[in-house]
Amino acid sequence: MSVVAHPEGSQSQKSHIYLRNQPKNSQSQKQNQQQETIPQSKRHGARNQQRHQILTKWLIQTFPHILSDKIQNNDDKPNNQINACQRGPYVLDVAGGKGELAARLSLCHSVQNIVLIDPRPADVVSCYETVVVPKLPKKWQQRHGQKKDIDKDYLKNVLAVRGFRQLEMCFDESTLLRSDDLQYAIHNASLLIGMHADSATEHVVDAALKHQKPFVVIPCCVFPNLFSKRVIKIKDENEKSSVTKEIPVRTHDQFCTYLMQKDKRFVMEKLPFDGRNIAIWWDGK
């Protein structure tokens, strides 16, 4: 099994599909174009684009300890001579994709020791400049420009000082068994995050439970054929007693129920952005 990338930015997710190379003066063709156009409300698109910003604020409010976690290393050695695997505690961003969440946590809120885990290499600096900076207040955009004029690589230096790193690997059962770096990161983690981590979602929950670590996952895709052995227990409505039956997990709601049934201490919460916005989290206590 491998981490299945969340299809952000795919052609199917663009807000409209437009017909091309059509004559402009044909009324019937215009009507056909309107019928074949797939609309999407501006409100949905705007709020969906803000989900990483909203999630970042929620993470800081729900897990405030990540702001106080500091790098545990030998301060008398230059930063580039320290084995990155000897740092901690870590905040793990599983299946972090392009790195927007990591960029917001590390560069906007000074969260230390972000570890982005994704088999695709992420350019967090580029993501910050192209996705995050344009949404910042004007004064912060100006400050970013001034710092970049002085040192064009200042963002890379900030990320290095704050202990950011990426593990270019999947977060699955086989990798968890064979990767010493991944095992060390989980063992020394202060929070595991799975924002639309797809096939890695359950592995995040299981790893957090095994090592008694705080976590949050926002489930997205279910993959019922890939994970055909998942079942949930529900009360049989045809029985007067408290008899339960098992049904296979095939829908998003059932998947959330399946994860919640792993431990009574888990919390389910709806986050204020559109799309898949159900968070399942635990403070590790």
Short mmCIF file of N, CA and C in Angstrom, two decimals, residues 219-225 227-228 230-232 234 247-259 268 276 278 280:
data_model
loop_
_atom_site.label_atom_id
_atom_site.label_comp_id
_atom_site.label_asym_id
_atom_site.label_seq_id
_atom_site.Cartn_x
_atom_site.Cartn_y
_atom_site.Cartn_z
N PRO A 219 -10.31 12.80 7.24
CA PRO A 219 -10.44 11.77 6.20
C PRO A 219 -11.03 12.33 4.91
N CYS A 220 -10.59 11.75 3.81
CA CYS A 220 -11.09 12.16 2.50
C CYS A 220 -11.59 10.93 1.75
N CYS A 221 -10.76 10.35 0.92
CA CYS A 221 -11.15 9.19 0.13
C CYS A 221 -11.18 7.93 1.00
N VAL A 222 -12.06 6.99 0.64
CA VAL A 222 -12.29 5.80 1.47
C VAL A 222 -11.56 4.58 0.92
N PHE A 223 -11.50 4.42 -0.41
CA PHE A 223 -10.89 3.26 -1.05
C PHE A 223 -11.45 1.94 -0.54
N PRO A 224 -12.77 1.72 -0.68
CA PRO A 224 -13.38 0.51 -0.13
C PRO A 224 -12.86 -0.78 -0.75
N ASN A 225 -12.45 -0.74 -2.00
CA ASN A 225 -11.93 -1.95 -2.64
C ASN A 225 -10.52 -2.27 -2.17
N PHE A 227 -9.31 -1.40 0.84
CA PHE A 227 -9.40 -1.77 2.25
C PHE A 227 -10.73 -2.49 2.50
N SER A 228 -10.88 -3.63 1.87
CA SER A 228 -12.15 -4.36 1.89
C SER A 228 -12.46 -5.02 3.23
N ARG A 230 -12.31 -3.58 6.19
CA ARG A 230 -12.81 -2.64 7.18
C ARG A 230 -14.31 -2.86 7.41
N VAL A 231 -14.71 -2.94 8.68
CA VAL A 231 -16.12 -3.07 9.03
C VAL A 231 -16.42 -2.19 10.23
N ILE A 232 -17.66 -1.78 10.36
CA ILE A 232 -18.10 -1.05 11.55
C ILE A 232 -19.24 -1.82 12.20
N ILE A 234 -22.78 -1.68 14.05
CA ILE A 234 -23.95 -0.85 14.24
C ILE A 234 -25.06 -1.68 14.88
N ILE A 247 -20.99 -4.17 9.22
CA ILE A 247 -21.19 -3.85 7.81
C ILE A 247 -19.88 -3.31 7.24
N PRO A 248 -19.63 -3.54 5.97
CA PRO A 248 -18.38 -3.06 5.37
C PRO A 248 -18.35 -1.54 5.25
N VAL A 249 -17.16 -0.98 5.35
CA VAL A 249 -16.97 0.47 5.24
C VAL A 249 -16.85 0.84 3.77
N ARG A 250 -17.83 1.63 3.29
CA ARG A 250 -17.82 2.01 1.89
C ARG A 250 -18.03 3.52 1.68
N THR A 251 -18.55 4.23 2.69
CA THR A 251 -18.80 5.66 2.52
C THR A 251 -17.90 6.47 3.45
N HIS A 252 -17.85 7.78 3.21
CA HIS A 252 -17.04 8.66 4.04
C HIS A 252 -17.55 8.66 5.48
N ASP A 253 -18.85 8.72 5.68
CA ASP A 253 -19.42 8.69 7.03
C ASP A 253 -19.06 7.39 7.75
N GLN A 254 -19.14 6.30 7.03
CA GLN A 254 -18.79 5.01 7.64
C GLN A 254 -17.31 4.95 7.99
N PHE A 255 -16.47 5.55 7.15
CA PHE A 255 -15.04 5.57 7.45
C PHE A 255 -14.76 6.36 8.72
N CYS A 256 -15.42 7.50 8.87
CA CYS A 256 -15.24 8.30 10.09
C CYS A 256 -15.70 7.51 11.31
N THR A 257 -16.83 6.81 11.18
CA THR A 257 -17.32 5.97 12.28
C THR A 257 -16.32 4.87 12.59
N TYR A 258 -15.76 4.27 11.57
CA TYR A 258 -14.77 3.21 11.73
C TYR A 258 -13.56 3.69 12.53
N LEU A 259 -13.07 4.89 12.20
CA LEU A 259 -11.93 5.44 12.93
C LEU A 259 -12.31 5.78 14.36
N MET A 268 -14.65 13.78 17.46
CA MET A 268 -15.01 14.13 16.08
C MET A 268 -15.50 15.57 16.05
N ARG A 276 -14.49 17.90 2.41
CA ARG A 276 -14.30 16.93 3.50
C ARG A 276 -13.70 17.65 4.69
N ILE A 278 -14.46 16.85 8.26
CA ILE A 278 -14.62 16.18 9.54
C ILE A 278 -13.25 15.81 10.10
N ILE A 280 -11.00 14.09 13.06
CA ILE A 280 -10.98 13.11 14.16
C ILE A 280 -9.63 13.28 14.85
#
